[in-house]
Backbone as numpy.savetxt, mean C-alpha at the origin, in Angstrom:
# Nx Ny Nz CAx CAy CAz Cx Cy Cz
21.05 -1.60 -21.06 21.51 -0.34 -21.64 20.34 0.33 -22.35
20.13 1.61 -22.04 19.09 2.40 -22.70 19.77 3.33 -23.71
19.21 3.37 -24.92 19.75 4.27 -25.93 18.62 5.06 -26.56
18.95 6.25 -27.01 18.03 7.11 -27.74 18.50 7.15 -29.18
17.65 6.70 -30.07 17.99 6.65 -31.50 17.20 7.72 -32.24
17.91 8.53 -32.97 17.29 9.60 -33.75 17.62 9.38 -35.23
16.59 9.37 -36.07 16.77 9.17 -37.51 16.20 10.39 -38.23
17.06 11.05 -38.98 16.68 12.29 -39.68 16.94 12.12 -41.18
15.93 12.40 -42.01 16.18 12.31 -43.46 17.09 13.46 -43.93
18.07 13.12 -44.76 18.98 14.13 -45.30 19.23 13.83 -46.77
19.89 14.76 -47.41 20.29 14.54 -48.80 21.81 14.46 -48.84
22.31 13.37 -49.45 23.76 13.16 -49.51 24.18 12.90 -50.96
25.04 13.77 -51.49 25.45 13.68 -52.90 24.25 13.67 -53.83
23.26 14.50 -53.48 22.09 14.63 -54.34 21.08 13.53 -54.22
21.32 12.58 -53.33 20.39 11.46 -53.16 19.83 11.46 -51.74
18.57 11.05 -51.57 17.99 10.99 -50.23 18.71 9.93 -49.40
18.92 10.26 -48.13 19.60 9.34 -47.22 19.07 9.56 -45.81
19.65 8.88 -44.86 19.24 9.00 -43.45 20.46 9.23 -42.57
20.32 10.12 -41.60 21.36 10.33 -40.61 20.86 9.75 -39.29
21.57 8.78 -38.77 21.17 8.10 -37.53 22.18 8.42 -36.43
21.64 8.85 -35.27 22.50 9.08 -34.10 22.00 8.20 -32.96
22.93 7.65 -32.22 22.62 6.78 -31.08 23.31 7.36 -29.84
22.50 7.65 -28.83 23.02 8.24 -27.59 22.70 7.31 -26.42
23.71 6.98 -25.64 23.53 6.16 -24.44 22.89 7.02 -23.34
21.65 6.65 -22.94 20.93 7.41 -21.91 20.70 6.56 -20.66
21.50 5.53 -20.49 21.34 4.62 -19.35 21.40 5.37 -18.02
22.37 6.27 -17.89 22.52 7.00 -16.64 21.29 7.86 -16.35
20.77 8.49 -17.41 19.58 9.32 -17.23 18.38 8.48 -16.80
18.20 7.32 -17.44 17.08 6.45 -17.10 17.21 5.92 -15.68
18.43 5.61 -15.26 18.66 5.14 -13.90 18.26 6.21 -12.89
18.61 7.45 -13.17 18.24 8.56 -12.29 16.73 8.76 -12.27
16.09 8.66 -13.45 14.63 8.81 -13.52 13.94 7.73 -12.71
14.42 6.49 -12.83 13.82 5.39 -12.08 13.99 5.59 -10.58
15.16 6.09 -10.17 15.41 6.34 -8.75 14.48 7.43 -8.23
14.28 8.47 -9.01 13.39 9.56 -8.60 11.94 9.07 -8.53
11.55 8.24 -9.50 10.19 7.71 -9.52 9.95 6.82 -8.29
10.94 5.99 -7.96 10.81 5.13 -6.79 10.75 5.96 -5.51
11.56 7.00 -5.43 11.56 7.85 -4.24 10.22 8.55 -4.06
9.56 8.87 -5.17 8.28 9.58 -5.09 7.13 8.67 -4.68
7.30 7.35 -4.81 6.20 6.43 -4.54 6.47 5.48 -3.39
7.64 5.56 -2.76 8.04 4.62 -1.72 8.21 5.31 -0.38
7.71 4.68 0.68 7.92 5.19 2.03 9.37 4.97 2.42
10.04 6.03 2.80 11.49 5.97 3.05 11.82 5.00 4.17
11.02 4.99 5.22 11.34 4.18 6.39 11.12 2.69 6.14
9.93 2.34 5.64 9.54 0.93 5.59 9.84 0.24 4.27
10.02 1.02 3.21 10.31 0.43 1.91 9.09 -0.01 1.13
7.88 0.15 1.69 6.67 -0.17 0.95 6.13 1.10 0.29
5.00 0.99 -0.39 4.42 2.15 -1.05 4.05 3.24 -0.04
4.13 4.49 -0.48 3.74 5.59 0.40 2.28 5.99 0.15
1.82 6.95 0.91 0.41 7.36 0.82 0.08 7.92 -0.56
1.00 8.67 -1.13 0.74 9.26 -2.45 0.52 8.17 -3.49
1.37 7.14 -3.46 1.23 6.05 -4.43 -0.08 5.30 -4.20
-0.41 5.07 -2.94 -1.67 4.40 -2.63 -2.86 5.19 -3.18
-2.89 6.50 -2.96 -4.02 7.30 -3.42 -4.17 7.24 -4.94
-3.04 7.27 -5.65 -3.10 7.16 -7.11 -3.69 5.81 -7.52
-3.21 4.75 -6.86 -3.70 3.42 -7.19 -5.16 3.24 -6.80
-5.54 3.78 -5.65 -6.93 3.65 -5.19 -7.89 4.30 -6.17
-7.52 5.46 -6.66 -8.37 6.14 -7.64 -8.49 5.33 -8.91
-7.38 4.76 -9.38 -7.39 3.96 -10.60 -8.20 2.68 -10.41
-8.02 2.02 -9.28 -8.73 0.76 -9.04 -10.22 0.99 -8.80
-10.57 2.11 -8.21 -11.98 2.44 -8.01 -12.66 2.64 -9.37
-11.97 3.33 -10.27 -12.52 3.53 -11.62 -12.64 2.21 -12.36
-11.64 1.33 -12.22 -11.67 0.03 -12.87 -12.83 -0.82 -12.34
-13.01 -0.81 -11.00 -14.08 -1.58 -10.39 -15.45 -1.06 -10.83
-15.55 0.25 -11.00 -16.81 0.84 -11.44 -17.15 0.39 -12.86
-16.14 0.37 -13.73 -16.37 -0.04 -15.12 -16.71 -1.52 -15.23
-16.01 -2.34 -14.47 -16.17 -3.79 -14.58 -17.25 -4.34 -13.67
-17.75 -3.48 -12.75 -18.73 -3.91 -11.75 -18.20 -5.08 -10.93
-16.91 -5.00 -10.60 -16.24 -5.99 -9.78 -15.97 -5.38 -8.39
-15.90 -6.24 -7.35 -15.69 -5.70 -6.00 -14.27 -5.18 -5.80
-14.17 -4.20 -4.92 -12.89 -3.65 -4.49 -12.90 -3.62 -2.97
-11.83 -4.11 -2.37 -11.76 -4.16 -0.90 -10.58 -3.34 -0.40
-10.73 -2.89 0.84 -9.72 -2.05 1.47 -9.63 -2.43 2.95
-8.41 -2.47 3.46 -8.22 -2.72 4.89 -7.28 -1.67 5.46
-7.67 -1.10 6.58 -6.82 -0.17 7.31 -6.32 -0.87 8.57
-5.02 -0.86 8.75 -4.37 -1.62 9.82 -3.64 -0.65 10.75
-3.94 -0.73 12.04 -3.33 0.17 13.01 -2.66 -0.65 14.11
-1.40 -0.31 14.43 -0.69 -1.01 15.49 -1.26 -0.59 16.84
-1.63 -1.57 17.64 -2.24 -1.30 18.94 -1.20 -0.77 19.94
-1.57 0.29 20.64 -0.75 0.86 21.71 0.67 1.21 21.23
0.74 1.79 20.04 2.08 2.07 19.49 2.76 3.22 20.23
2.00 4.18 20.71 2.62 5.28 21.48 3.34 4.71 22.71
2.68 3.78 23.38 3.30 3.15 24.54 4.55 2.36 24.14
4.49 1.74 22.97 5.66 1.00 22.47 6.84 1.96 22.27
6.57 3.07 21.59 7.62 4.06 21.34 8.17 4.64 22.65
7.28 4.95 23.57 7.71 5.54 24.84 8.60 4.58 25.63
8.28 3.28 25.56 9.01 2.30 26.36 10.31 1.85 25.69
10.25 1.58 24.39 11.41 1.01 23.69 12.26 2.05 22.98
11.72 3.24 22.75 12.46 4.28 22.04 12.14 4.30 20.56
12.48 5.41 19.92 12.09 5.61 18.52 12.86 4.74 17.55
14.07 4.35 17.88 14.82 3.47 16.98 14.12 2.12 16.89
13.76 1.55 18.04 13.01 0.30 18.04 11.63 0.49 17.42
11.07 1.68 17.64 9.76 1.96 17.05 9.82 1.94 15.54
10.86 2.55 14.98 11.02 2.55 13.52 11.21 1.13 12.99
11.99 0.33 13.72 12.19 -1.06 13.29 10.89 -1.84 13.36
10.08 -1.55 14.37 8.78 -2.20 14.50 7.89 -1.88 13.29
7.85 -0.62 12.91 7.06 -0.22 11.75 7.52 -0.95 10.48
8.83 -1.06 10.32 9.37 -1.74 9.15 9.01 -3.23 9.18
9.12 -3.85 10.34 8.79 -5.28 10.46 7.32 -5.53 10.14
6.44 -4.67 10.65 5.02 -4.83 10.38 4.73 -4.62 8.89
5.34 -3.61 8.30 5.13 -3.34 6.87 5.51 -4.54 6.02
6.68 -5.11 6.29 7.13 -6.25 5.51 6.27 -7.49 5.77
5.79 -7.63 6.98 4.92 -8.76 7.31 3.58 -8.65 6.59
3.02 -7.45 6.56 1.76 -7.25 5.84 1.92 -7.57 4.35
3.07 -7.26 3.80 3.32 -7.55 2.38 3.23 -9.04 2.10
3.60 -9.87 3.08 3.57 -11.31 2.91 2.14 -11.86 2.86
1.19 -11.08 3.34 -0.20 -11.55 3.38 -0.91 -11.39 2.05
-0.29 -10.71 1.10 -0.94 -10.42 -0.17 -0.56 -11.45 -1.23
-1.53 -11.77 -2.09 -1.22 -12.71 -3.17 -1.84 -12.33 -4.51
-2.68 -11.30 -4.54 -3.26 -10.86 -5.80 -2.25 -10.07 -6.62
-2.33 -10.15 -7.96 -1.34 -9.47 -8.80 -1.36 -7.96 -8.68
-2.49 -7.38 -8.27 -2.58 -5.93 -8.13 -2.75 -5.49 -6.68
-2.64 -6.42 -5.75 -2.74 -6.06 -4.33 -1.61 -5.10 -3.96
-1.91 -4.22 -3.02 -0.92 -3.22 -2.62 -1.01 -2.97 -1.12
0.14 -2.90 -0.46 0.19 -2.45 0.92 1.01 -1.17 0.97
0.52 -0.19 1.72 1.19 1.11 1.79 1.14 1.63 3.23
2.08 2.48 3.52 2.04 3.17 4.82 1.14 4.39 4.66
0.08 4.42 5.47 -0.91 5.47 5.33 -0.54 6.69 6.17
0.22 6.45 7.24 0.64 7.55 8.10 0.90 7.05 9.50
1.98 7.50 10.12 2.29 7.08 11.49 2.40 5.57 11.59
1.58 4.98 12.48 1.59 3.53 12.66 0.42 2.86 11.94
-0.12 3.54 10.93 -1.28 3.03 10.21 -0.89 2.63 8.79
-1.38 1.47 8.37 -1.10 0.94 7.05 -2.42 0.69 6.31
-2.34 0.63 5.00 -3.53 0.38 4.20 -3.24 -0.72 3.19
-4.22 -1.60 3.02 -4.10 -2.72 2.09 -5.19 -2.58 1.04
-4.80 -2.50 -0.22 -5.73 -2.35 -1.33 -5.87 -3.70 -2.02
-7.13 -4.17 -2.18 -7.38 -5.51 -2.70 -8.37 -5.46 -3.85
-7.88 -5.29 -5.09 -8.78 -5.27 -6.25 -9.40 -6.65 -6.50
-10.58 -6.66 -7.09 -11.28 -7.91 -7.44 -11.41 -8.85 -6.25
-11.74 -8.27 -5.10 -11.79 -9.05 -3.86 -13.13 -8.82 -3.16
-13.85 -9.92 -2.88 -15.13 -9.78 -2.20 -14.94 -9.74 -0.68
-16.04 -9.59 0.03 -15.96 -9.39 1.48 -15.35 -10.58 2.20
-15.69 -11.80 1.77 -15.16 -13.00 2.43 -13.65 -13.10 2.29
-13.17 -12.91 1.08 -11.72 -12.99 0.83 -11.00 -11.85 1.56
-11.59 -10.66 1.55 -10.96 -9.52 2.22 -10.81 -9.80 3.72
-11.84 -10.38 4.33 -11.76 -10.71 5.75 -10.69 -11.77 5.99
-10.58 -12.72 5.07 -9.55 -13.76 5.20 -8.14 -13.14 5.13
-7.97 -12.16 4.25 -6.67 -11.48 4.14 -6.36 -10.74 5.45
-7.37 -10.08 6.01 -7.17 -9.36 7.28 -6.78 -10.34 8.39
-7.43 -11.49 8.43 -7.07 -12.51 9.44 -5.65 -13.00 9.21
-5.26 -13.16 7.95 -3.90 -13.58 7.63 -2.88 -12.55 8.11
-3.22 -11.27 7.93 -2.34 -10.20 8.42 -2.13 -10.34 9.93
-3.23 -10.54 10.66 -3.12 -10.68 12.11 -2.29 -11.91 12.50
-2.54 -13.03 11.82 -1.81 -14.26 12.15 -0.31 -14.10 11.93
0.05 -13.48 10.80 1.47 -13.32 10.49 2.16 -12.40 11.50
1.45 -11.34 11.92 2.04 -10.44 12.91 2.15 -11.14 14.26
1.13 -11.93 14.62 1.21 -12.69 15.87 2.36 -13.69 15.82
2.59 -14.27 14.65 3.68 -15.23 14.49 5.04 -14.57 14.68
5.14 -13.27 14.35 6.38 -12.54 14.55 6.71 -12.41 16.04
5.68 -12.43 16.87 5.84 -12.38 18.33 6.74 -11.22 18.75
6.40 -10.02 18.27 7.17 -8.82 18.63 6.79 -8.42 20.06
7.78 -8.37 20.92 7.52 -8.06 22.34 6.97 -6.65 22.49
5.94 -6.51 23.33 5.35 -5.20 23.63 4.95 -5.24 25.11
5.81 -4.73 25.95 5.63 -4.85 27.40 4.35 -4.21 27.90
3.83 -3.22 27.17 2.64 -2.50 27.63 1.38 -2.91 26.87
1.43 -4.06 26.22 0.24 -4.59 25.56 -0.48 -5.57 26.47
-1.81 -5.49 26.56 -2.54 -6.45 27.40 -2.69 -7.81 26.75
-2.23 -7.94 25.50 -2.39 -9.19 24.76 -1.09 -10.01 24.84
-0.88 -10.63 25.99 0.30 -11.48 26.21 1.62 -10.73 25.99
1.58 -9.42 26.18 2.77 -8.58 25.99 3.39 -8.80 24.61
2.52 -8.91 23.63 2.95 -9.06 22.24 2.25 -8.00 21.38
2.92 -7.60 20.33 2.37 -6.58 19.43 1.17 -7.14 18.68
0.11 -6.35 18.60 -1.09 -6.74 17.85 -1.55 -5.57 17.00
-2.52 -5.84 16.12 -3.07 -4.79 15.26 -4.59 -4.85 15.28
-5.19 -3.70 15.06 -6.63 -3.58 14.82 -6.83 -3.30 13.34
-7.91 -3.87 12.77 -8.11 -3.76 11.32 -9.56 -3.41 11.02
-9.75 -2.42 10.16 -11.05 -2.13 9.59 -11.05 -2.56 8.14
-12.09 -3.25 7.72 -12.16 -3.78 6.35 -13.46 -3.31 5.70
-13.35 -2.89 4.45 -14.54 -2.50 3.69 -14.48 -3.05 2.29
-15.66 -3.38 1.74 -15.77 -3.87 0.37 -16.86 -3.09 -0.34
-16.64 -2.82 -1.62 -17.63 -2.09 -2.39 -17.62 -2.50 -3.84
-18.76 -2.40 -4.48 -18.84 -2.35 -5.94 -19.26 -0.90 -6.22
-18.31 -0.05 -6.55 -18.56 1.40 -6.51 -19.61 1.85 -7.52
-20.41 2.79 -7.05 -21.39 3.42 -7.92 -20.76 4.65 -8.56
-21.44 5.20 -9.55 -20.95 6.42 -10.19 -20.85 7.54 -9.15
-19.74 8.23 -9.17 -19.57 9.36 -8.27 -18.89 9.04 -6.96
-18.68 7.74 -6.66 -17.98 7.41 -5.41 -16.52 7.84 -5.51
-16.06 8.57 -4.51 -14.69 9.05 -4.48 -13.85 8.19 -3.52
-12.54 8.09 -3.78 -11.68 7.30 -2.88 -11.79 7.72 -1.42
-11.88 9.03 -1.16 -11.92 9.50 0.22 -13.16 8.99 0.95
-14.29 8.89 0.24 -15.51 8.39 0.87 -15.36 6.93 1.26
-14.76 6.15 0.38 -14.53 4.73 0.66 -13.56 4.56 1.83
-12.46 5.29 1.78 -11.46 5.21 2.85 -12.07 5.63 4.18
-12.88 6.68 4.18 -13.49 7.17 5.42 -14.40 6.12 6.03
-15.16 5.40 5.18 -16.05 4.36 5.68 -15.26 3.23 6.33
-14.14 2.86 5.73 -13.30 1.81 6.30 -12.61 2.30 7.56
-12.20 3.56 7.57 -11.54 4.14 8.75 -12.48 4.12 9.95
-13.76 4.33 9.71 -14.73 4.27 10.83 -14.78 2.87 11.42
-14.63 1.85 10.57 -14.62 0.48 11.08 -13.35 0.20 11.90
-12.25 0.80 11.48 -11.02 0.66 12.26 -11.22 1.23 13.67
-11.88 2.38 13.77 -12.10 2.97 15.09 -13.11 2.18 15.91
-14.04 1.50 15.23 -14.93 0.59 15.95 -14.12 -0.54 16.57
-13.19 -1.09 15.80 -12.33 -2.17 16.31 -11.52 -1.70 17.51
-11.02 -0.48 17.44 -10.23 0.05 18.56 -11.12 0.32 19.78
-12.32 0.85 19.53 -13.23 1.14 20.63 -13.71 -0.14 21.32
-13.75 -1.24 20.59 -14.21 -2.51 21.17 -13.10 -3.28 21.87
-11.92 -2.67 21.98 -10.87 -3.31 22.74 -9.60 -3.62 21.99
-9.55 -3.33 20.69 -8.36 -3.56 19.86 -8.12 -5.06 19.60
-7.11 -5.32 18.77 -6.75 -6.69 18.40 -7.94 -7.43 17.81
-8.66 -6.76 16.91 -9.84 -7.36 16.31 -10.06 -6.77 14.91
-10.98 -7.38 14.18 -11.31 -6.95 12.82 -12.78 -6.58 12.77
-13.06 -5.42 12.15 -14.44 -5.00 11.92 -14.63 -4.74 10.44
-15.75 -5.19 9.90 -15.96 -5.10 8.45 -17.24 -4.33 8.14
-17.31 -3.82 6.88 -18.48 -3.10 6.42 -18.60 -3.25 4.91
-19.83 -3.30 4.44 -20.10 -3.25 3.02 -20.46 -1.82 2.68
-19.70 -1.19 1.79 -19.88 0.22 1.48 -20.68 0.36 0.19
-21.79 1.05 0.28 -22.67 1.24 -0.89 -22.32 2.53 -1.61
């Protein structure tokens, strides 16, 4: 139960006193929490949305800059997702996105780690206080967990199972580094992974 307590000094019978009012604001707080969750959560998959990720990325980049600690980022793209949608239909496609989102969440173990839907069939994993070795291990864990799901994909060359390509980047940010620059560097690694045949991980150290 949430309450709003207001205490106002008054004079009663010529003596100083206090007037206290208590108002139940539980319903208002519940609505505020629902609106806050809606603003930061991807409606389809239930994980964080791009807006929430960008806010967190900016905050974590600033934290890493102050502490001179590493920050890692992984961009995850479902391989041949257009073909999946065309063959199985959009309802199955939406379920596939949700399954992948929830599976990626299982790969995280840091207290401030975050997985978000970046757009379409692309996801982003934010890994504060994480060096290049650990970040690559997390990316491998993401791939293993998705492979373990064994989601059928008739048009995939990889045993007709759903796979993902991942770009990974790590940085100890310098003054002036912006989130978009870091994300762009990692995104280029994702496209390298796709250009090299998909179902692989490519990494970069971002200066």
